[in-house]
Each structure stands twice: as C-alpha cells, then as structure tokens.
mmCIF file of C-alpha atoms in Angstrom:
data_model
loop_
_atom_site.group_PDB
_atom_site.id
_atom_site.type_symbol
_atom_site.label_atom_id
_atom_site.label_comp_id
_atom_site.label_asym_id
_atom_site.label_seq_id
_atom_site.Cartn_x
_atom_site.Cartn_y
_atom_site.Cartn_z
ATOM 1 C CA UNK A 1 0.000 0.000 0.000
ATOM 2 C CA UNK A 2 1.280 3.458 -1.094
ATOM 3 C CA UNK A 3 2.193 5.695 1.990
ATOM 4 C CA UNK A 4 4.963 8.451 2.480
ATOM 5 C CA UNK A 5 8.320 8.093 1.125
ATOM 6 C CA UNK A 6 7.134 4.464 -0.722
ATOM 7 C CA UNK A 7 8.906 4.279 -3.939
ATOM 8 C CA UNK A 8 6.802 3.142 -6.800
ATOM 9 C CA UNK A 9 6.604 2.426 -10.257
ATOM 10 C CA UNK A 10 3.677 4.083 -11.922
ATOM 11 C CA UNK A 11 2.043 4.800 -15.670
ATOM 12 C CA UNK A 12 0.444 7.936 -16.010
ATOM 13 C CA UNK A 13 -1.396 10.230 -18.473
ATOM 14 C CA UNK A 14 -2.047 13.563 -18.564
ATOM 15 C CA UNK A 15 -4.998 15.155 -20.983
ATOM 16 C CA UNK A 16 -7.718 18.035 -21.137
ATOM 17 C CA UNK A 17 -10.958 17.540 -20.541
ATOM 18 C CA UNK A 18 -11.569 16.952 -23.920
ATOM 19 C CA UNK A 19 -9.640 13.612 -23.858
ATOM 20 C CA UNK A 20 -6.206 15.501 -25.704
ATOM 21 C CA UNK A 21 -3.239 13.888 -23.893
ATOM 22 C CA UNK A 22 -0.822 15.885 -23.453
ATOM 23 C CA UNK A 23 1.446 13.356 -22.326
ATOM 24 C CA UNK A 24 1.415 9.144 -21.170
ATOM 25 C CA UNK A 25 3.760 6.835 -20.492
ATOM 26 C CA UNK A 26 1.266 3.562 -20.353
ATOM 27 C CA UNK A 27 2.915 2.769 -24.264
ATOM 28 C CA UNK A 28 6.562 2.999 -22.515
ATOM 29 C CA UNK A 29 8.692 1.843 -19.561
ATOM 30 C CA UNK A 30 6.774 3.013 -15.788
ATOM 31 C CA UNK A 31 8.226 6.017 -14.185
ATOM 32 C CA UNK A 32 9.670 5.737 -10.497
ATOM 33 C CA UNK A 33 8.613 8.403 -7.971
ATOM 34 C CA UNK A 34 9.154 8.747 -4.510
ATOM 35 C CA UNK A 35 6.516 9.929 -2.344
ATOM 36 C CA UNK A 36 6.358 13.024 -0.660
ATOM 37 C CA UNK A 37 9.834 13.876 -2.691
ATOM 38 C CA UNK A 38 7.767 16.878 -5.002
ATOM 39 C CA UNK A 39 8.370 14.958 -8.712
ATOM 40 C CA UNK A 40 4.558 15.553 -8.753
ATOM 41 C CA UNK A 41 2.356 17.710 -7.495
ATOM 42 C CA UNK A 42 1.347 17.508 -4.298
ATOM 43 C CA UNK A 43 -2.299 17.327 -4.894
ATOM 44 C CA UNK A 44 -1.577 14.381 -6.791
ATOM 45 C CA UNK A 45 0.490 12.790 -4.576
ATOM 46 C CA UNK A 46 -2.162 12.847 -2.169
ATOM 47 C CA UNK A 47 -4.305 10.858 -3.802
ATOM 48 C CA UNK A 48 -1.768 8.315 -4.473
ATOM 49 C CA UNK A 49 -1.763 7.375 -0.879
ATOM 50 C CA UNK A 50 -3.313 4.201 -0.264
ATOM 51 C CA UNK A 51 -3.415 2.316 -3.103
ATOM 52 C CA UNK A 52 -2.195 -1.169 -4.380
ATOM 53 C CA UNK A 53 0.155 -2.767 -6.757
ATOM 54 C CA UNK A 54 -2.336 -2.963 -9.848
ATOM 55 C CA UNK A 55 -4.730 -0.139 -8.647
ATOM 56 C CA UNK A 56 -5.984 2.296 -11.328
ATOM 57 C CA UNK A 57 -7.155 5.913 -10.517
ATOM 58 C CA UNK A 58 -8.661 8.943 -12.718
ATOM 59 C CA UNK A 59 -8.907 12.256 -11.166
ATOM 60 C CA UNK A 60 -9.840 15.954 -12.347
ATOM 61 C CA UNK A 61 -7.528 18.508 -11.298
ATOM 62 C CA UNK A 62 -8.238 22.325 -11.130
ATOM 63 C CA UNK A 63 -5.394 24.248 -12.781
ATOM 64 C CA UNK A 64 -3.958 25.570 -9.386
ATOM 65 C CA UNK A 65 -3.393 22.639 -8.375
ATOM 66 C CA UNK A 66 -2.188 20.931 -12.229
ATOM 67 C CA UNK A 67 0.422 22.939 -13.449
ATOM 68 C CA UNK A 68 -1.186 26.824 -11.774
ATOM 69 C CA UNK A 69 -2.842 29.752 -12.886
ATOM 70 C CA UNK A 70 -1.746 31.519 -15.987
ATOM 71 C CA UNK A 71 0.739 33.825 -14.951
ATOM 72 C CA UNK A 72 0.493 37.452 -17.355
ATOM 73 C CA UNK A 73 3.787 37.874 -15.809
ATOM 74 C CA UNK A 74 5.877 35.361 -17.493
ATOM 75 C CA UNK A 75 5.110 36.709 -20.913
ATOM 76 C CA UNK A 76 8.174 38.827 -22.142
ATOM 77 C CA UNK A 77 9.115 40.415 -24.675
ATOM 78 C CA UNK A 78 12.977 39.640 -25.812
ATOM 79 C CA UNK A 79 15.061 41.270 -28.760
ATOM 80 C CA UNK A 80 16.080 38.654 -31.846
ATOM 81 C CA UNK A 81 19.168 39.735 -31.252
ATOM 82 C CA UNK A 82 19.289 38.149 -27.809
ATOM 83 C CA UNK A 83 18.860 34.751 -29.665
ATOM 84 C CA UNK A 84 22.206 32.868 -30.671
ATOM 85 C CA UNK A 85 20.529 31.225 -34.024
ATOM 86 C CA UNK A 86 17.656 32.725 -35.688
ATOM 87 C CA UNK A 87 16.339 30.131 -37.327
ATOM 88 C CA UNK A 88 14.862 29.007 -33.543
ATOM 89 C CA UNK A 89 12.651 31.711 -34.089
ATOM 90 C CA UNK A 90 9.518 30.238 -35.547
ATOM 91 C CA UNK A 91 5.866 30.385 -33.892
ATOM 92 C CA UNK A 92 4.511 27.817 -30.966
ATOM 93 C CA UNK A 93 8.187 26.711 -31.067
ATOM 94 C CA UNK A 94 9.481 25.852 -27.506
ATOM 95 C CA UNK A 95 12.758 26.486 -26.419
ATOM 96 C CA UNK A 96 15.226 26.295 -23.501
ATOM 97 C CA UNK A 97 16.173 29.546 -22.128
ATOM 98 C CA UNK A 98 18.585 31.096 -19.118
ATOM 99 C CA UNK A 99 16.213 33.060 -16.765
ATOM 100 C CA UNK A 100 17.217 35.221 -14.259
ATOM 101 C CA UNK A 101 16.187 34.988 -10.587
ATOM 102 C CA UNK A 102 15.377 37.708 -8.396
ATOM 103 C CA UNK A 103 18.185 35.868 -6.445
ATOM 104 C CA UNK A 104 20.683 36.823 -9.307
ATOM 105 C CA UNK A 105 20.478 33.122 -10.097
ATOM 106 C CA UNK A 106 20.170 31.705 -13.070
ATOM 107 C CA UNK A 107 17.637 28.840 -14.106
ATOM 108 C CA UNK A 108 16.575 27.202 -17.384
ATOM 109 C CA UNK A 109 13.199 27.323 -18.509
ATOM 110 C CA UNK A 110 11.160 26.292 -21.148
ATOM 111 C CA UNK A 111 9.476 29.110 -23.344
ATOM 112 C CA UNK A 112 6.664 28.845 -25.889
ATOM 113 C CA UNK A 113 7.285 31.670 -28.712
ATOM 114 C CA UNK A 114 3.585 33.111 -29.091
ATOM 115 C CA UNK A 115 4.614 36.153 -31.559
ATOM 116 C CA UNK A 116 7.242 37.268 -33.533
ATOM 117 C CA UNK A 117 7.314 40.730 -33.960
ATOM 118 C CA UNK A 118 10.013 42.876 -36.604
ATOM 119 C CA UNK A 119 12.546 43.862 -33.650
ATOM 120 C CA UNK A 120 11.492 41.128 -31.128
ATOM 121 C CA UNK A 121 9.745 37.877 -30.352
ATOM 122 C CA UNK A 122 7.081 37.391 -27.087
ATOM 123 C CA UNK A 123 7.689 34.464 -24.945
ATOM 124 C CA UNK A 124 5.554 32.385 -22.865
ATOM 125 C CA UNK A 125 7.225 31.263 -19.706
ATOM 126 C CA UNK A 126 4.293 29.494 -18.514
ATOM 127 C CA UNK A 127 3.535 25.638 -18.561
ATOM 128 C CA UNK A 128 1.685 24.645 -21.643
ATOM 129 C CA UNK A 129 -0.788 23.514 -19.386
ATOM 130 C CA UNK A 130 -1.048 25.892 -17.094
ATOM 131 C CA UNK A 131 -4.829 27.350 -16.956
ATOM 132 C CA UNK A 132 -6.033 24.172 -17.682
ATOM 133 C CA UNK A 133 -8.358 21.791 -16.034
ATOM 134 C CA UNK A 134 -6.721 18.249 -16.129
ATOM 135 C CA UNK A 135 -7.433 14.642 -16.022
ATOM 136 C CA UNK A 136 -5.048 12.466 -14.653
ATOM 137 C CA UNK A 137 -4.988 9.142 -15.133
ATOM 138 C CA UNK A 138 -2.749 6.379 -12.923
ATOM 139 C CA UNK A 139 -1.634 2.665 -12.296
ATOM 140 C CA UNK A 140 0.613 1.543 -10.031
ATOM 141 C CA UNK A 141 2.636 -0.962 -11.302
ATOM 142 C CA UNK A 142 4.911 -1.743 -8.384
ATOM 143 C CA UNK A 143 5.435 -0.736 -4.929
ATOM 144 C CA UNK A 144 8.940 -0.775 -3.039
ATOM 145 C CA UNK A 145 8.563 -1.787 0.341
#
C-alpha cells in the first residue's frame, strides 16, 4: 500500500478535458517516484496514498493545483538579437532559455514563442498547461517496500 516516502513504479497520463493527452507513459517503460519527494504535485500525490500494486485511478484537477494559474507575468518580450541562431525563431516553437532569478540566479526554462514581432519575439514562460483543467490518469505498477 502506497504511503509516504514508498517508492513506486507508476504509468500515467495527462490530458484536457476533452480527452487531448498531453502526455502518457502507459505505451513505454513506468516512471519511479518517490513519495512526498515533489516529482509531482502535491495534490496528486495525495491521492496516491493508499493504493495497491495494480490499482488504477482517474482524477480531475483544477489548474492551481495541475500545473497553476496563468501567470500574465511570465510573458516577455525579448530582442532577436538576444537569440544565438535565428532560425529558432519560428511560432509555438518551444525552447530552452537562461532566466534570471530575483536571487541573481540563473535557471533554465522552457518558453513557448507566441509572436514574432520585426525587432522582437514574445515568450511564454508558462507551462503549456497551465490554466487548464486536467485529467489524470494512474496505475501503479509496483510498490517498493
């Protein structure tokens, strides 16, 4: 039975409420995840609790507690120049980018290029799911005891 800290072997998908998946691994190899370590989110995790090797589980999530709210915020505007090679610059393309931390540290992201503009290009920091009602969908495969 699945309780805190259990490591387990799981298939998951994630779609919209439409039934567009977004991502799955059930035609691939499991993932492993450790309870309670934050490699999914929490609201998820919770429900995980409890359940058997074999158990199946489909659940609606609310974007805040998915992937969050859509954040105006981490839509930015950046020059072409900025970019090393411009033939990255192409619509809905998604691309790994240095961000700067209020810390002065930097992370990578993941940006979604929404509009390309003549002097620069607007980025989309957010997750592409983020806004979004989900349905997730989960079997355990195998539980480390």
């Amino acid at each position: 039975m699945i309780k805190f800290n259990s490591v387990v072997d799981l298939h998951y998908s994630i779609s919209n409420l439409e039934g567009v998946e977004f991502e799955s691994t059930f035609d691939s190899k499991p993932i492993k995840v450790k309870i309670g370590d934050g490699q999914i989110p929490q609201k998820l995790e919770i429900t995980l609790y409890g359940l058997k090797q074999n158990s199946e589980q489909t659940m609606t999530l609310d974007p805040a507690d998915a992937f969050g709210i859509r954040d105006t915020n981490k839509v930015k505007a950046v020059k072409k120049s900025a970019f090393p090679n411009q033939e990255m610059i192409k619509k809905d393309n998604v691309i790994e980018i240095d961000v700067k931390e209020n810390g002065g540290e930097t992370n990578v992201a993941f940006a979604m290029i929404k509009q390309i503009n003549a002097d620069d290009v607007i980025l989309d920091l957010n997750h592409p799911l983020a806004g979004q009602k989900i349905m997730f969908k989960v079997k355990i495969i195998k539980i480390y005891e």
